[in-house]
CSV table of C-alpha atoms in Angstrom, one decimal:
chain,number,residue,atom,x,y,z
A,1,MET,CA,107.1,93.4,125.4
A,2,CYS,CA,110.0,93.6,127.2
A,3,ASP,CA,111.9,90.6,125.9
A,4,ILE,CA,111.6,92.0,122.7
A,5,GLU,CA,115.6,93.8,122.3
A,6,LEU,CA,115.8,97.7,122.6
A,7,GLU,CA,118.0,99.0,119.7
A,8,THR,CA,119.1,102.5,119.4
A,9,HIS,CA,120.0,104.4,116.0
A,10,PRO,CA,122.9,103.2,114.8
A,11,TRP,CA,123.9,107.1,113.5
A,12,GLN,CA,123.9,110.6,114.3
A,13,PRO,CA,122.1,112.8,112.5
A,14,PHE,CA,123.7,114.5,109.7
A,15,VAL,CA,123.7,117.9,110.1
A,16,PRO,CA,125.5,120.7,107.2
A,17,GLU,CA,126.5,123.7,108.6
A,18,ASN,CA,123.7,125.6,106.1
A,19,ALA,CA,120.9,122.9,107.4
A,20,ARG,CA,117.7,124.8,105.7
A,21,VAL,CA,115.7,121.7,105.9
A,22,LEU,CA,115.7,118.7,108.1
A,23,VAL,CA,114.7,115.1,106.4
A,24,MET,CA,112.8,112.6,109.2
A,25,GLY,CA,112.2,108.7,108.5
A,26,THR,CA,111.3,106.4,110.8
A,27,PHE,CA,113.9,103.7,112.0
A,28,PRO,CA,116.5,102.0,109.9
A,29,PRO,CA,116.1,98.5,108.6
A,30,GLN,CA,118.2,95.7,110.2
A,31,PRO,CA,122.3,95.9,109.2
A,32,LYS,CA,121.8,93.3,107.5
A,33,ARG,CA,119.8,95.1,104.7
A,34,TRP,CA,122.4,98.1,103.9
A,35,SER,CA,124.1,98.5,101.4
A,36,MET,CA,125.8,101.3,103.2
A,37,ASP,CA,126.5,102.7,107.0
A,38,PHE,CA,124.1,105.8,107.0
A,39,TYR,CA,120.4,107.1,106.2
A,40,TYR,CA,118.2,105.0,104.0
A,41,PRO,CA,120.9,102.4,102.7
A,42,ASN,CA,118.1,99.6,101.9
A,43,ARG,CA,118.6,99.0,97.6
A,44,THR,CA,114.9,98.5,97.9
A,45,ASN,CA,114.2,101.7,99.4
A,46,ASP,CA,113.7,104.8,97.1
A,47,PHE,CA,115.0,108.0,98.9
A,48,TRP,CA,118.4,107.9,97.0
A,49,PRO,CA,116.7,107.5,93.4
A,50,LEU,CA,114.5,110.2,94.2
A,51,MET,CA,117.1,112.6,95.7
A,52,ALA,CA,119.0,111.5,92.4
A,53,LEU,CA,116.3,112.5,90.0
A,54,ILE,CA,115.6,115.8,91.6
A,55,PHE,CA,118.6,117.8,92.0
A,56,ARG,CA,120.7,115.2,89.5
A,57,GLY,CA,117.9,114.1,86.9
A,58,ASP,CA,119.0,111.1,87.3
A,59,ARG,CA,117.8,108.2,89.7
A,60,HIS,CA,121.3,106.5,89.8
A,61,ALA,CA,123.4,109.2,89.3
A,62,LEU,CA,124.3,108.6,93.3
A,63,ASP,CA,124.3,105.1,92.7
A,64,SER,CA,127.6,103.6,93.5
A,65,ALA,CA,130.2,102.5,90.6
A,66,ASP,CA,129.3,99.0,90.5
A,67,GLY,CA,125.4,99.6,90.8
A,68,LYS,CA,125.2,97.7,94.2
A,69,GLY,CA,125.2,100.3,96.8
A,70,TYR,CA,125.2,104.6,96.5
A,71,ASP,CA,127.7,106.6,96.5
A,72,LEU,CA,128.2,108.1,100.2
A,73,GLN,CA,130.2,110.9,99.1
A,74,ALA,CA,128.4,112.3,96.4
A,75,ILE,CA,125.4,111.8,98.7
A,76,LYS,CA,127.1,114.0,101.4
A,77,ALA,CA,128.0,116.5,98.8
A,78,LEU,CA,124.5,116.8,97.6
A,79,LEU,CA,122.9,116.8,101.0
A,80,CYS,CA,125.6,119.2,102.1
A,81,GLU,CA,125.5,121.8,98.7
A,82,LYS,CA,121.6,122.0,99.6
A,83,GLY,CA,121.6,122.2,102.8
A,84,ILE,CA,119.3,119.0,104.0
A,85,ALA,CA,120.3,117.3,107.1
A,86,LEU,CA,118.5,113.9,107.6
A,87,SER,CA,117.8,112.0,111.4
A,88,ASP,CA,114.9,110.2,112.1
A,89,THR,CA,112.2,110.1,114.4
A,90,GLY,CA,112.7,107.2,116.7
A,91,HIS,CA,116.3,106.9,119.2
A,92,LYS,CA,115.2,103.7,120.7
A,93,VAL,CA,112.9,101.3,119.3
A,94,ARG,CA,111.4,97.9,119.5
A,95,ARG,CA,110.7,95.5,116.3
A,96,LEU,CA,107.6,94.0,117.0
A,97,ALA,CA,107.4,91.8,113.8
A,98,GLY,CA,111.6,91.2,113.2
A,99,ASN,CA,111.2,93.8,110.3
A,100,ALA,CA,112.1,97.3,109.4
A,101,SER,CA,107.9,97.7,108.9
A,102,ASP,CA,106.7,100.9,110.5
A,103,LYS,CA,103.5,99.3,111.7
A,104,PHE,CA,105.4,96.8,113.7
A,105,LEU,CA,108.0,99.3,115.3
A,106,GLU,CA,107.3,100.8,118.6
A,107,ILE,CA,109.2,103.7,119.5
A,108,VAL,CA,109.9,104.0,122.9
A,109,GLU,CA,111.9,106.8,122.4
A,110,PRO,CA,111.6,109.5,120.2
A,111,VAL,CA,114.7,111.8,118.8
A,112,ASP,CA,115.2,115.1,121.0
A,113,LEU,CA,114.0,117.1,118.1
A,114,GLU,CA,114.0,120.4,120.2
A,115,ALA,CA,117.9,119.7,120.3
A,116,LEU,CA,117.9,119.1,116.8
A,117,LEU,CA,116.8,122.1,115.9
A,118,ALA,CA,118.9,123.9,117.9
A,119,ARG,CA,122.0,122.8,116.0
A,120,MET,CA,120.3,124.0,112.9
A,121,PRO,CA,120.2,127.8,113.2
A,122,CYS,CA,118.6,128.3,109.3
A,123,CYS,CA,116.8,125.3,109.2
A,124,ARG,CA,113.2,126.7,108.9
A,125,ALA,CA,111.1,122.8,107.9
A,126,VAL,CA,111.0,119.2,108.9
A,127,ALA,CA,109.9,117.0,106.2
A,128,THR,CA,109.0,113.2,107.6
A,129,THR,CA,108.8,110.8,105.0
A,130,GLY,CA,105.9,108.6,105.9
A,131,GLU,CA,103.4,107.9,108.1
A,132,LYS,CA,104.8,106.7,111.8
A,133,ALA,CA,107.4,109.6,110.9
A,134,ALA,CA,104.6,112.3,110.6
A,135,GLY,CA,103.0,111.1,114.0
A,136,VAL,CA,105.7,111.5,115.7
A,137,VAL,CA,106.7,114.9,114.6
A,138,ALA,CA,103.8,115.8,114.9
A,139,GLY,CA,103.7,114.7,118.6
A,140,LEU,CA,106.8,116.5,119.2
A,141,THR,CA,105.6,119.8,117.3
A,142,ALA,CA,102.2,119.6,119.0
A,143,THR,CA,101.1,120.2,115.5
A,144,PRO,CA,98.1,118.1,113.8
A,145,VAL,CA,99.3,115.4,111.2
A,146,PRO,CA,98.8,117.0,107.6
A,147,ARG,CA,97.5,115.4,104.6
A,148,MET,CA,100.4,113.9,101.9
A,149,GLY,CA,102.3,116.4,100.2
A,150,GLU,CA,101.2,118.9,102.3
A,151,CYS,CA,102.4,121.2,105.6
A,152,VAL,CA,101.1,122.9,108.8
A,153,LYS,CA,103.7,125.4,111.1
A,154,THR,CA,104.5,125.2,115.0
A,155,ALA,CA,104.0,128.0,117.2
A,156,GLY,CA,107.5,128.8,116.4
A,157,GLY,CA,107.1,129.3,113.3
A,158,LEU,CA,108.6,125.6,111.8
A,159,THR,CA,106.8,123.8,109.2
A,160,VAL,CA,105.9,121.1,109.4
A,161,TRP,CA,105.8,118.6,106.1
A,162,ARG,CA,104.5,114.8,105.5
A,163,MET,CA,105.6,113.1,102.4
A,164,PRO,CA,105.0,109.9,101.3
A,165,SER,CA,106.9,107.4,102.0
A,166,THR,CA,109.6,106.0,100.2
A,167,SER,CA,109.5,102.6,100.8
A,168,ARG,CA,108.6,100.6,97.7
A,169,ALA,CA,106.1,99.0,99.9
A,170,TYR,CA,104.4,102.2,99.6
A,171,PRO,CA,102.1,102.1,96.3
A,172,LEU,CA,103.3,105.0,94.5
A,173,LYS,CA,105.4,105.5,91.5
A,174,LEU,CA,109.2,106.9,92.0
A,175,GLU,CA,108.4,109.5,89.5
A,176,LYS,CA,105.0,110.0,91.3
A,177,LYS,CA,107.0,110.2,95.0
A,178,ALA,CA,109.7,112.9,93.7
A,179,GLU,CA,106.2,115.3,92.2
A,180,TYR,CA,105.4,115.7,96.1
A,181,TYR,CA,109.2,115.9,97.0
A,182,ALA,CA,110.2,118.2,94.1
A,183,ALA,CA,106.6,120.8,95.4
A,184,MET,CA,108.2,120.5,98.7
A,185,PHE,CA,111.7,121.2,98.7
A,186,SER,CA,110.6,124.0,95.7
A,187,ALA,CA,108.7,125.5,98.0
A,188,LEU,CA,111.4,125.8,100.4
A,189,GLY,CA,113.5,127.4,98.1
A,190,LEU,CA,116.0,124.4,97.4
């Protein structure tokens, strides 16, 4: 396993001044799959269409003008407006099958969640986008992994939510995924 390249996360966490929730995935796909240099860069991931549908009423509201990528300025404006921070659970990983599948992703070093949350004094919730991210956060917070769409509280009062994966490999329609996320955002007052 030591001959498999160790990858370090390409981006710093995105932390708006007013961050109230931290959304955490696992790790980005390889750069050849990126349509932008930011979280959830893959056009075959439902995260940005889901966010556009929930907060703008149109799944294409965050698309770039040419429809081939995303409008990063509009994305960052939405995240700042709503107080949504982004990070991934993996800081250093190995891709055991050379792809972005969580099933074949070894998290060698998780993100320093405590230090990250210390930068967000208004943040009272973490939402994970999928099973692997939920497991990593559960390990970091000493909590059980919640059922999909549900949450648990840490000893310190942080609410940890488990949301469905936004990968299109996860067999749930965009609109159904959006229902889960919208319910969570609503419960958090967003």
